[in-house]
C-alpha positions in Angstrom: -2.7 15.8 -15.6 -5.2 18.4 -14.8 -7.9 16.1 -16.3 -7.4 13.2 -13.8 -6.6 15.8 -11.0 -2.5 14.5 -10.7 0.1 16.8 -9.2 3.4 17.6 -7.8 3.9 20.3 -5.2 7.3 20.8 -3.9 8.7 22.9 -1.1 12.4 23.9 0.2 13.2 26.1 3.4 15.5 28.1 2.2 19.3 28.3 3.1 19.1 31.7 4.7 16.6 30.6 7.3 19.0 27.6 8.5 20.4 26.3 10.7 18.2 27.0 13.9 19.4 25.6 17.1 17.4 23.7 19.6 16.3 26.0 22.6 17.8 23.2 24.8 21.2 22.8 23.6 21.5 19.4 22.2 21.1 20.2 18.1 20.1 21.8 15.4 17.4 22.2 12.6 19.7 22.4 9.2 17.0 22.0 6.4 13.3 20.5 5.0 12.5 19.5 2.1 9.1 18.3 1.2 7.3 16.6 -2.3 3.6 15.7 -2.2 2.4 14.3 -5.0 -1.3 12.6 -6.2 -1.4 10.3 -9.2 -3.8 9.3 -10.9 -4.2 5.2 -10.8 -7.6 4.2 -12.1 -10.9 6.4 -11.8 -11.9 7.1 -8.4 -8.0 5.7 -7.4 -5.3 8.0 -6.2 -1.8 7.2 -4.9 -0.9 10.1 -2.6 2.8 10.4 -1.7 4.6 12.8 0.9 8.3 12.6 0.4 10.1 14.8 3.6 14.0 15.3 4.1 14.7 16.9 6.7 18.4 17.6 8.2 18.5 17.3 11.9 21.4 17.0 14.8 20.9 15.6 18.2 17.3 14.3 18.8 15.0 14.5 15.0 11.5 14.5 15.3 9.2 12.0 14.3 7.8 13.4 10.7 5.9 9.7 10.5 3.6 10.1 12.6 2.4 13.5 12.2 2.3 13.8 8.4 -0.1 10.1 8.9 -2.4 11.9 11.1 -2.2 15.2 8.3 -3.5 12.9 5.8 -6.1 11.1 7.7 -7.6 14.4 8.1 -7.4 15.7 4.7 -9.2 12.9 3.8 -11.6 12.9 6.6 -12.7 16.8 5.4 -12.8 15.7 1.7 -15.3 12.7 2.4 -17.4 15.0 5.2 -17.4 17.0 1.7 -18.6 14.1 0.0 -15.6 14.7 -2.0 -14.2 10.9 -1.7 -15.7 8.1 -3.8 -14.3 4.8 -3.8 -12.5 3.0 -1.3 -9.5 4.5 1.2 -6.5 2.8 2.1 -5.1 4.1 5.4 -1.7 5.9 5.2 1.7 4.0 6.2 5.0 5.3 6.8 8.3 4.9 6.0 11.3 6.8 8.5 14.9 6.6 8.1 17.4 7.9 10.4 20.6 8.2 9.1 23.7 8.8 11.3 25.9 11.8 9.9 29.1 11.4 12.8 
């Protein structure tokens, strides 16, 4: 809802860039796919969400850590912009690596 600033923003790499193998030989990139949402929860609350799939062989990245530090930032520029009101929660993370053999 434009009023109360919600939103959904989705992205997929697309098929004909995929898969990329790793310049050392032990996998391959196969896909990302990313949803980051804001809702609105009560004035001056938002839940921020940043859903990532991402299909990887050999040795996956750690998506946790980095998209934690993105967000910390984002918010650090918005309340530098006095942009922020209310209270921040710090981000947390979720990974699960599933086994495709």
């Amino acid at each position: 809802d434009p009023k109360f600033g919600s939103f959904v923003q989705k992205f997929e790499q697309e098929d004909k860039t995929v898969p990329v193998l790793y310049h050392n030989g032990t996998g391959e990139f196969g896909g990302y796919w990313v949803t980051l949402s804001a809702q609105y929860i009560f004035q001056y609350e938002t839940a921020i969400t940043w859903s990532v799939y991402a299909c990887e062989t050999g040795y996956p990245r750690n998506f946790a850590h980095f998209h934690e530090e993105a967000l910390k930032n984002a918010t650090d520029i918005l309340t530098k912009a006095d942009k922020v009101k209310g209270k921040n929660v710090d981000s947390y993370s979720v990974q699960t690596f599933l086994n495709g053999s």
